CSV table of N, CA and C in Angstrom, one decimal:
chain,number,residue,atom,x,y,z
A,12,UNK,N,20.9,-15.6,4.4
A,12,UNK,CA,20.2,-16.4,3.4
A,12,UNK,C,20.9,-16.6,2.1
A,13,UNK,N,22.3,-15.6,1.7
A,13,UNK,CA,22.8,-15.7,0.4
A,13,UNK,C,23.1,-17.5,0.7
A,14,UNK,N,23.6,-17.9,1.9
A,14,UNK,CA,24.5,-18.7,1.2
A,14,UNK,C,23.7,-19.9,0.9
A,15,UNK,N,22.5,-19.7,1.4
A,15,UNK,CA,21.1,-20.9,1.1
A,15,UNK,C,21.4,-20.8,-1.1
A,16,UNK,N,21.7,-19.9,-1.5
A,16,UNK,CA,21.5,-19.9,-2.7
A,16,UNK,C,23.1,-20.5,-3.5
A,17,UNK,N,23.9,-20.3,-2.9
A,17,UNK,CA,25.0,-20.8,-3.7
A,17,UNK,C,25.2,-21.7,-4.1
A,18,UNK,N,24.7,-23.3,-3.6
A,18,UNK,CA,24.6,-24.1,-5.0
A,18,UNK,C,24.0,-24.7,-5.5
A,19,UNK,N,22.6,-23.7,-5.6
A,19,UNK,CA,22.0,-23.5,-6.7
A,19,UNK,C,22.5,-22.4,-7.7
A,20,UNK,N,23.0,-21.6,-7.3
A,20,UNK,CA,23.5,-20.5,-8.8
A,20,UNK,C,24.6,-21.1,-8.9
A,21,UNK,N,25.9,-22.1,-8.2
A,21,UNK,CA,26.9,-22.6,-9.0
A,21,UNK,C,26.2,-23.4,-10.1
A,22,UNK,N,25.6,-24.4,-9.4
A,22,UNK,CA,24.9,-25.6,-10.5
A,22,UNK,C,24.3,-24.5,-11.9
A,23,UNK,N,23.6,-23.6,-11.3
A,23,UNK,CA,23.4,-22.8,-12.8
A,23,UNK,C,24.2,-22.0,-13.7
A,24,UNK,N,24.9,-21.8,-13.2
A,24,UNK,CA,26.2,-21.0,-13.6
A,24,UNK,C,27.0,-22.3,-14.6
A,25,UNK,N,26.9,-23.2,-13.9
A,25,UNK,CA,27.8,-24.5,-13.9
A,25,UNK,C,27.1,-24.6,-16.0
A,26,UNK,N,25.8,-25.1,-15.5
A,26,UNK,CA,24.8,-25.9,-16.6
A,26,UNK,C,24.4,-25.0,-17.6
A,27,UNK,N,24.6,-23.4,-18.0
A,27,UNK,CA,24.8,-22.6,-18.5
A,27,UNK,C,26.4,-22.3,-19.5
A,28,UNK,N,27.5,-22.6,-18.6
A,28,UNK,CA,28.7,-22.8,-19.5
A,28,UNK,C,28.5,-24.0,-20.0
A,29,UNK,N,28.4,-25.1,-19.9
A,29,UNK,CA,28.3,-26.1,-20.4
A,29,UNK,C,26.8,-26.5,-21.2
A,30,UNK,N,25.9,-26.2,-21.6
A,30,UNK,CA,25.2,-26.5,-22.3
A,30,UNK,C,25.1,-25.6,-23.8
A,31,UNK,N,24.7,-26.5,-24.5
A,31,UNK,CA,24.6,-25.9,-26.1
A,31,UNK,C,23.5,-26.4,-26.4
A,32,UNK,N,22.7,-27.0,-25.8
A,32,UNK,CA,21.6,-27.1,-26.4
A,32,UNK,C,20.5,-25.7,-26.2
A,33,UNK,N,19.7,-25.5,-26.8
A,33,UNK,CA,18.7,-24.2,-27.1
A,33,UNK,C,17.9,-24.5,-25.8
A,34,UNK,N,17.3,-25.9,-25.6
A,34,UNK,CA,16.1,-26.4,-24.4
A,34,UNK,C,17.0,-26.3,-23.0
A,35,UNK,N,18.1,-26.9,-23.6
A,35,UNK,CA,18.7,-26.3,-21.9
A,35,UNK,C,19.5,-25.1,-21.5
A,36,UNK,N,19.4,-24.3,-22.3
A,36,UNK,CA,19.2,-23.0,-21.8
A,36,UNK,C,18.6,-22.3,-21.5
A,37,UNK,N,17.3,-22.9,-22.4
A,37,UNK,CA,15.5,-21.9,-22.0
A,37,UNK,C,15.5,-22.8,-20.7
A,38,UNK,N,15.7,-23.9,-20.0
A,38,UNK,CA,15.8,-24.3,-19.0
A,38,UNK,C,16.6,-23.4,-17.8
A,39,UNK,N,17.6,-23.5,-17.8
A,39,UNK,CA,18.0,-22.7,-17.2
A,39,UNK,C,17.7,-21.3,-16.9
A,40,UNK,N,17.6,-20.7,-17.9
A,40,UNK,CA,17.0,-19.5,-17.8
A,40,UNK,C,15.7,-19.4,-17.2
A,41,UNK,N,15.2,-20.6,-17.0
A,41,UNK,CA,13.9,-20.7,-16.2
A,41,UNK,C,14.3,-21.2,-14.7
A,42,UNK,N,15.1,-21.3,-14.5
A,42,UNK,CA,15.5,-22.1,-13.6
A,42,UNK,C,16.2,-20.9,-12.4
A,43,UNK,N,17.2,-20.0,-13.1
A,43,UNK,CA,17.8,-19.0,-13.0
A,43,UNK,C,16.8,-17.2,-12.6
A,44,UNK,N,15.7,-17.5,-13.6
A,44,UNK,CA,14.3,-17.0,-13.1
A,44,UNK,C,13.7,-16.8,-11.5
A,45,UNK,N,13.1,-18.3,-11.5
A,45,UNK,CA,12.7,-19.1,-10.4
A,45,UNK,C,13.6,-18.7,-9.2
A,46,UNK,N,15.1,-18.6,-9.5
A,46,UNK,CA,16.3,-18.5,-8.1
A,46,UNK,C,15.7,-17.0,-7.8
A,47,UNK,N,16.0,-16.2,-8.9
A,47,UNK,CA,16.1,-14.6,-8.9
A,47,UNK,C,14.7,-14.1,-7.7
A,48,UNK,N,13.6,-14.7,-8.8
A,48,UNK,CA,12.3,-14.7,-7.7
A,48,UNK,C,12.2,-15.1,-6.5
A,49,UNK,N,12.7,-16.0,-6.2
A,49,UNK,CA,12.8,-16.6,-4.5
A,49,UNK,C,13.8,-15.6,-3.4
A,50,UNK,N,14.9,-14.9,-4.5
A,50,UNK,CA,15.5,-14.3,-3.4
A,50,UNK,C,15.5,-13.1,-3.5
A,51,UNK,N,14.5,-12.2,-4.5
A,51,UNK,CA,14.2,-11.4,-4.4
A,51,UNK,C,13.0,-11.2,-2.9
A,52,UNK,N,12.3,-12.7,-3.1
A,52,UNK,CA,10.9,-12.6,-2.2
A,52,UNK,C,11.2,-12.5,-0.9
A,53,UNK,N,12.7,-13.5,-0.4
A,53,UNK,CA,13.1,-13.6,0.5
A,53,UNK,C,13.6,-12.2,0.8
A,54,UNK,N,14.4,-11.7,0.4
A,54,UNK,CA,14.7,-10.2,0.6
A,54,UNK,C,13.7,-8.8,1.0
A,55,UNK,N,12.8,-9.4,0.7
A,55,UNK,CA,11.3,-8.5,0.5
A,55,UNK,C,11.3,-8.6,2.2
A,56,UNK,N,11.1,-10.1,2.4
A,56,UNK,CA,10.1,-11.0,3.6
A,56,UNK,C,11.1,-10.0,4.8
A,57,UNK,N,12.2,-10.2,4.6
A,57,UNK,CA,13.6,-10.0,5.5
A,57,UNK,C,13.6,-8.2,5.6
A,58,UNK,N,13.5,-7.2,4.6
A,58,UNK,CA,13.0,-6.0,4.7
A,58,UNK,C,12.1,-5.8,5.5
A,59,UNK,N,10.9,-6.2,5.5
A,59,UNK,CA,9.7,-6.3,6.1
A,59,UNK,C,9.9,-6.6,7.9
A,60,UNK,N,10.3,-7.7,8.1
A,60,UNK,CA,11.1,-7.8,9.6
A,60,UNK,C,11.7,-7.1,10.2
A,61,UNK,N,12.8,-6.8,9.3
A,61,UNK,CA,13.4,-5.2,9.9
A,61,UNK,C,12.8,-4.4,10.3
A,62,UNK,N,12.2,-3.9,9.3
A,62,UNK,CA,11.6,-2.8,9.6
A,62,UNK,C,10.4,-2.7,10.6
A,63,UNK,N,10.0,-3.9,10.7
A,63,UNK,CA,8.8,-4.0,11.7
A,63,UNK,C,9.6,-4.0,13.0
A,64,UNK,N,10.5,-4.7,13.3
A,64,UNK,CA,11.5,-4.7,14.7
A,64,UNK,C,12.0,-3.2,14.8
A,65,UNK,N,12.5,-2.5,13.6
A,65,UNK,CA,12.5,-0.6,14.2
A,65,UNK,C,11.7,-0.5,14.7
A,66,UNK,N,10.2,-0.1,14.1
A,66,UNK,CA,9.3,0.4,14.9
A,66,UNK,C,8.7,0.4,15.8
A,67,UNK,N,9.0,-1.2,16.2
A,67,UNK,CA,8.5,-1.5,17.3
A,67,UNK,C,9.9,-1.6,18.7
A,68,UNK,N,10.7,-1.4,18.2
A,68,UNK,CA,11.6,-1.3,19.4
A,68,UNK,C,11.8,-0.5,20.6
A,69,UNK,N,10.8,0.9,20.6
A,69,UNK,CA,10.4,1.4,21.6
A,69,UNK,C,9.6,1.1,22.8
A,70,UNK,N,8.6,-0.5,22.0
A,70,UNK,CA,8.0,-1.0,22.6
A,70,UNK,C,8.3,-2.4,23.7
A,71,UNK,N,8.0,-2.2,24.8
A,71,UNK,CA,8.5,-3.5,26.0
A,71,UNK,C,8.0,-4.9,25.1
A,72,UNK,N,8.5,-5.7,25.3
A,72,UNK,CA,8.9,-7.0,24.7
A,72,UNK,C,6.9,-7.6,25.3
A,73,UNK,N,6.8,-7.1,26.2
A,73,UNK,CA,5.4,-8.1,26.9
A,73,UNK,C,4.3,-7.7,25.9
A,74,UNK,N,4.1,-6.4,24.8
A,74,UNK,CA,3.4,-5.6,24.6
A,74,UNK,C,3.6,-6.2,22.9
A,75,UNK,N,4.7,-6.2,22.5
A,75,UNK,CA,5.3,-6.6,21.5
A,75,UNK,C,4.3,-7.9,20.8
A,76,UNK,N,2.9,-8.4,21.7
A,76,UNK,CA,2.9,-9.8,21.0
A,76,UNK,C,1.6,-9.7,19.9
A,77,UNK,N,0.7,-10.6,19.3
A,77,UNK,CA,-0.1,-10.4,18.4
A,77,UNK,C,-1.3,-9.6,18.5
A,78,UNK,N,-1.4,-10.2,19.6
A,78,UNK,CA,-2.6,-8.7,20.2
A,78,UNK,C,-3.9,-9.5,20.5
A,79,UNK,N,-5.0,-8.8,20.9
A,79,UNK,CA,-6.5,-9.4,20.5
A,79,UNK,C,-6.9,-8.6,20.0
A,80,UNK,N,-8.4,-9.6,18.9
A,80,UNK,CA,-8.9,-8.8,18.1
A,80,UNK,C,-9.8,-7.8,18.9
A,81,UNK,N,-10.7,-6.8,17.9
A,81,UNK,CA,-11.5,-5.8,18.7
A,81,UNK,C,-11.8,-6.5,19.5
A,82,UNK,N,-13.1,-7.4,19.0
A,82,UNK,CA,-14.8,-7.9,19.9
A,82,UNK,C,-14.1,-8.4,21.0
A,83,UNK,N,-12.9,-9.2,21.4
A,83,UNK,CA,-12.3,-9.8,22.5
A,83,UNK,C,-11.9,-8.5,23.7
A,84,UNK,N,-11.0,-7.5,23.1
A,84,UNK,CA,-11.0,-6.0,23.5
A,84,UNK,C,-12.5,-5.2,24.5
A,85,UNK,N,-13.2,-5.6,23.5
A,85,UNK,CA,-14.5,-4.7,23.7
A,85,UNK,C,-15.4,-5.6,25.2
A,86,UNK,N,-15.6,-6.7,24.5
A,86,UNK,CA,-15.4,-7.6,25.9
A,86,UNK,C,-14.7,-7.8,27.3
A,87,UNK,N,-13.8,-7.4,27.0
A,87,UNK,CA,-13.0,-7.1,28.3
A,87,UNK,C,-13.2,-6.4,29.1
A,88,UNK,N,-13.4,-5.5,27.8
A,88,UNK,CA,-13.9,-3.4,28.8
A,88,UNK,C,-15.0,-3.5,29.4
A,89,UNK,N,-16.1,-4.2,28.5
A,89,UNK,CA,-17.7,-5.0,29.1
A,89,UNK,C,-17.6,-5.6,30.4
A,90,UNK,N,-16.8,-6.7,30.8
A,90,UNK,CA,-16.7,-7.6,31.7
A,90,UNK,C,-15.8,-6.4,32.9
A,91,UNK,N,-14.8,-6.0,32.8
A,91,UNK,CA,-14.7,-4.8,33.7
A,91,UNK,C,-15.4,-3.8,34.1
A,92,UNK,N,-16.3,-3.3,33.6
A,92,UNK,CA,-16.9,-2.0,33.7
A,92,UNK,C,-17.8,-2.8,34.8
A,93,UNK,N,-18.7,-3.6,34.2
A,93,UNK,CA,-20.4,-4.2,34.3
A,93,UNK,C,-20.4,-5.3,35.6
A,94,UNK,N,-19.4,-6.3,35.4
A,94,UNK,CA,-19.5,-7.3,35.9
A,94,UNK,C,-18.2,-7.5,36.7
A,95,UNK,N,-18.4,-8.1,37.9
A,95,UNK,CA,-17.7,-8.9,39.3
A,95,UNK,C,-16.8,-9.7,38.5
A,96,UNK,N,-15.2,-9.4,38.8
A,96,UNK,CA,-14.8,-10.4,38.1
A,96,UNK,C,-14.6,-11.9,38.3
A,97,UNK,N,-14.9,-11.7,40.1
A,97,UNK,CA,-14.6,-12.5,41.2
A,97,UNK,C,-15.1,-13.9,40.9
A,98,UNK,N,-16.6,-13.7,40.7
A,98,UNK,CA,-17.9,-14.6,40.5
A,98,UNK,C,-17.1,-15.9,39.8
A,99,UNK,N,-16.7,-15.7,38.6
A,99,UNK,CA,-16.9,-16.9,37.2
A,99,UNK,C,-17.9,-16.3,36.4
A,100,UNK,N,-19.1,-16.0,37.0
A,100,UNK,CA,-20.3,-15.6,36.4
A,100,UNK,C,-20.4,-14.6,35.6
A,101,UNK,N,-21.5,-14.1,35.0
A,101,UNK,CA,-21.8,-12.3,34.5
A,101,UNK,C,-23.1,-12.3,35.4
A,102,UNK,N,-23.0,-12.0,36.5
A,102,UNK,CA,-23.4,-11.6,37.7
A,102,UNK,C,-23.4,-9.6,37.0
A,103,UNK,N,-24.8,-8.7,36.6
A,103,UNK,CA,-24.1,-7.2,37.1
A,103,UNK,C,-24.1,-7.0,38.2
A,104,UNK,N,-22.7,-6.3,38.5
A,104,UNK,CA,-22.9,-6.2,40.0
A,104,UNK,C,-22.4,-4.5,40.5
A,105,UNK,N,-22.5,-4.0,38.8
A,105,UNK,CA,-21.8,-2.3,38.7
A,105,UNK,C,-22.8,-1.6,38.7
A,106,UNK,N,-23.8,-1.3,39.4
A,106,UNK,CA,-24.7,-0.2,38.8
A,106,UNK,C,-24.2,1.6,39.0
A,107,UNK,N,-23.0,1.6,39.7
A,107,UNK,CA,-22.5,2.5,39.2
A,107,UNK,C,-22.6,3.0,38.0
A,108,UNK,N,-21.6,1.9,37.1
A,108,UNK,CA,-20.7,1.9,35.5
A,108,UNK,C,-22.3,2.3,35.1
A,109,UNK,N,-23.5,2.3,35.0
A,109,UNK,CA,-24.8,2.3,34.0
A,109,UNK,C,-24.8,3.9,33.5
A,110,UNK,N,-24.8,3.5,32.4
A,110,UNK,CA,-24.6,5.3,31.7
A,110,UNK,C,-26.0,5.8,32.0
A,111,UNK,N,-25.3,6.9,32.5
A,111,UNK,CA,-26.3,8.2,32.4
A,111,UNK,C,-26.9,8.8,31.3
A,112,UNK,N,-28.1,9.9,32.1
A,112,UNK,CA,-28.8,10.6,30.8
A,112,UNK,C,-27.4,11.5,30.4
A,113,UNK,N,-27.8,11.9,29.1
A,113,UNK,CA,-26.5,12.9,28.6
A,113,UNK,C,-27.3,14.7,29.1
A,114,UNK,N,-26.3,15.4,29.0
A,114,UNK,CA,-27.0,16.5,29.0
A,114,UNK,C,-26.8,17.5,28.2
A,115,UNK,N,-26.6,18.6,27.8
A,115,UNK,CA,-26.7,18.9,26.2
A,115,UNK,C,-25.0,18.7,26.4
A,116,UNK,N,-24.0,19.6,27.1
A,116,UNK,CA,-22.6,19.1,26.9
A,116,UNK,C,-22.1,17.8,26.6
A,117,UNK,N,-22.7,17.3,27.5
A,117,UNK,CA,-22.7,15.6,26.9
A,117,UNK,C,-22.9,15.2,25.1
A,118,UNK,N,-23.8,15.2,25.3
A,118,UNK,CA,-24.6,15.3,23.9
A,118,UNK,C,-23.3,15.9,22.8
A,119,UNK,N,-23.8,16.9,22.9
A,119,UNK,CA,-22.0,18.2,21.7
A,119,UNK,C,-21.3,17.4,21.8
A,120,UNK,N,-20.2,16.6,22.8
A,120,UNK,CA,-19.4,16.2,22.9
A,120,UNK,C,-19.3,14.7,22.1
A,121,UNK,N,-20.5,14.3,22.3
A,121,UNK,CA,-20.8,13.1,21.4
A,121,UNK,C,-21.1,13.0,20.1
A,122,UNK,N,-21.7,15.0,19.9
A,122,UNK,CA,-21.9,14.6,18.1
A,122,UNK,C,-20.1,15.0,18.0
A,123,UNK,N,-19.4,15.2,18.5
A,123,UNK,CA,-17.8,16.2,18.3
A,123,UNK,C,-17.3,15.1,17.9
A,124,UNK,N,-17.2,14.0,18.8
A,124,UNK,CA,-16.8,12.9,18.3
A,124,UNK,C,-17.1,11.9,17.5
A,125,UNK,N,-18.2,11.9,17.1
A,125,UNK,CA,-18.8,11.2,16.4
A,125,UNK,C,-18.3,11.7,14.8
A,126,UNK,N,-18.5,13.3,14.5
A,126,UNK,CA,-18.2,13.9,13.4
A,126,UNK,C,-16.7,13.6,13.3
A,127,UNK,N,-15.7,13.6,14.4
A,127,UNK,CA,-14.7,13.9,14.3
A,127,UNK,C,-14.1,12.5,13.6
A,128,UNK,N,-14.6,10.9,14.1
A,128,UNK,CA,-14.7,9.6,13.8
A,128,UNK,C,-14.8,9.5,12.2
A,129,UNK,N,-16.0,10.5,11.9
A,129,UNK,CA,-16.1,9.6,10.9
A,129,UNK,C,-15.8,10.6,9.6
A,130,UNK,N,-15.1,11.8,9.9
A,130,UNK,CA,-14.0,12.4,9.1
A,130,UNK,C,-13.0,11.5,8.9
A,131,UNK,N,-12.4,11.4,9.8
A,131,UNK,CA,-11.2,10.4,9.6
A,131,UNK,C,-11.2,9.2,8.3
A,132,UNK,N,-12.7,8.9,8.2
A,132,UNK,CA,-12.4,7.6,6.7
A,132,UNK,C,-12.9,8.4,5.8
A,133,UNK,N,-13.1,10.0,5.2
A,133,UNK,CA,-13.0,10.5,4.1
A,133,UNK,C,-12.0,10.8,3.5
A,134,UNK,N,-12.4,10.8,2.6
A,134,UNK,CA,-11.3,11.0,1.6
A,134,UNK,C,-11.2,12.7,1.1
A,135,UNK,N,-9.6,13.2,0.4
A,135,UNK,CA,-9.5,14.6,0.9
A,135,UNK,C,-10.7,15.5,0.4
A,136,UNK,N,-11.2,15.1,-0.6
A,136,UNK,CA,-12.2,15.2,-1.8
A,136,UNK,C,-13.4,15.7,-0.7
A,137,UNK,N,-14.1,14.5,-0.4
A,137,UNK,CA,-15.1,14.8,0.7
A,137,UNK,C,-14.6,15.6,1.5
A,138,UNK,N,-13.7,15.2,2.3
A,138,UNK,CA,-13.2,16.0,3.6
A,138,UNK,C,-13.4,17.7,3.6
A,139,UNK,N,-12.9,18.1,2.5
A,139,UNK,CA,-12.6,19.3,1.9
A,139,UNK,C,-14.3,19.9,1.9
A,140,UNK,N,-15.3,18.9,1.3
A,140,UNK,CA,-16.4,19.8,1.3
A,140,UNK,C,-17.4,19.8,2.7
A,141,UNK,N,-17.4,18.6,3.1
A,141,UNK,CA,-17.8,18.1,4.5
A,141,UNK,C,-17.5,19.5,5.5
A,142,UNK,N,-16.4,19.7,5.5
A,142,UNK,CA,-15.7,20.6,6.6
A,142,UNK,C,-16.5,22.1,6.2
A,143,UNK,N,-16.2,22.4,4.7
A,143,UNK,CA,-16.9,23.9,4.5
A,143,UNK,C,-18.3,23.8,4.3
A,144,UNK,N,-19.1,22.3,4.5
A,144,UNK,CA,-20.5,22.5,4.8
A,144,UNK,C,-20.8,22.5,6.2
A,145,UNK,N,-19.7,21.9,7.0
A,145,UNK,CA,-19.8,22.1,8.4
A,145,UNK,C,-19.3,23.9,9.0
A,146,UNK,N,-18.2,24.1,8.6
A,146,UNK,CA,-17.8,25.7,8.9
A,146,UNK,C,-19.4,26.6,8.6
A,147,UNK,N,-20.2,26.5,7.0
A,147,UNK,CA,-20.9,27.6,7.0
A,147,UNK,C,-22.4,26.8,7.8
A,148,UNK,N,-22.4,25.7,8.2
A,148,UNK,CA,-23.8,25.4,8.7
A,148,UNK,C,-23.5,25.3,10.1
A,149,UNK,N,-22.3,26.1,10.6
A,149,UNK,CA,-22.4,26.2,12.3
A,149,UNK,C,-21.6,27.6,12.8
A,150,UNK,N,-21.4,28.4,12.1
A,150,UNK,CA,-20.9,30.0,11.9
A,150,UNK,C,-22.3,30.4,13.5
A,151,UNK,N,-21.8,31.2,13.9
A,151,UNK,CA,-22.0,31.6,15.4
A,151,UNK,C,-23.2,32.7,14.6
């Protein structure tokens, strides 16, 4: 991308030796501004790319793409579990997939995750007290 910039900084380079006027220097200087910022941003933009292609370079190219959002996700899993994909329709045709009663393991296992869920968006502050109100209000 440098060389997108070179003549624009000759011209300013250029109109900087050559001017003596005060306005066309605070021009330029604004002008010269303006370049700095563009290819600072550009440089940012171009950082950013890199670094997103490392991390993802472990990953197969088919997998690599924008993704779907959750609700589309969640839908999917819905329309698999529940429904025939065969049809076109939402025919249920899984009464397998129909959740069951829980039974108390069940149950544990769902508050385990549930507590464990929504640890995860406290902050260390909370976290910290959350945990030693959970440690002494389940002590054996």
């Amino acid at each position: 991308p440098s060389e997108d910039y070179e003549p624009v900084a000759n011209a300013v380079v250029k109109n900087v030796v050559d001017s003596s006027n005060h306005n066309d220097q605070e021009n330029n200087v604004a002008m010269t501004n303006n370049l700095l910022d563009k290819i600072s941003r550009d440089a940012k933009t171009e950082r950013k790319q890199r670094y997103k292609q490392v991390l993802q370079s472990h990953i197969p190219e088919v997998l690599q793409g924008e993704g779907k959002r959750e609700d589309e996700v969640m839908q999917l899993v819905d329309q698999l579990i529940f429904y025939d994909g065969n049809s076109g329709t939402e025919e249920h045709n899984n009464d397998s997939a129909q959740q069951q009663d829980l039974d108390e393991t069940g149950k544990l296992a769902i508050t385990a995750h549930s507590l464990a869920a929504h640890f995860t968006t406290l902050e260390a502050s909370a976290l910290d007290r959350a945990a030693t109100k959970l440690d002494s209000d389940c002590k054996l």
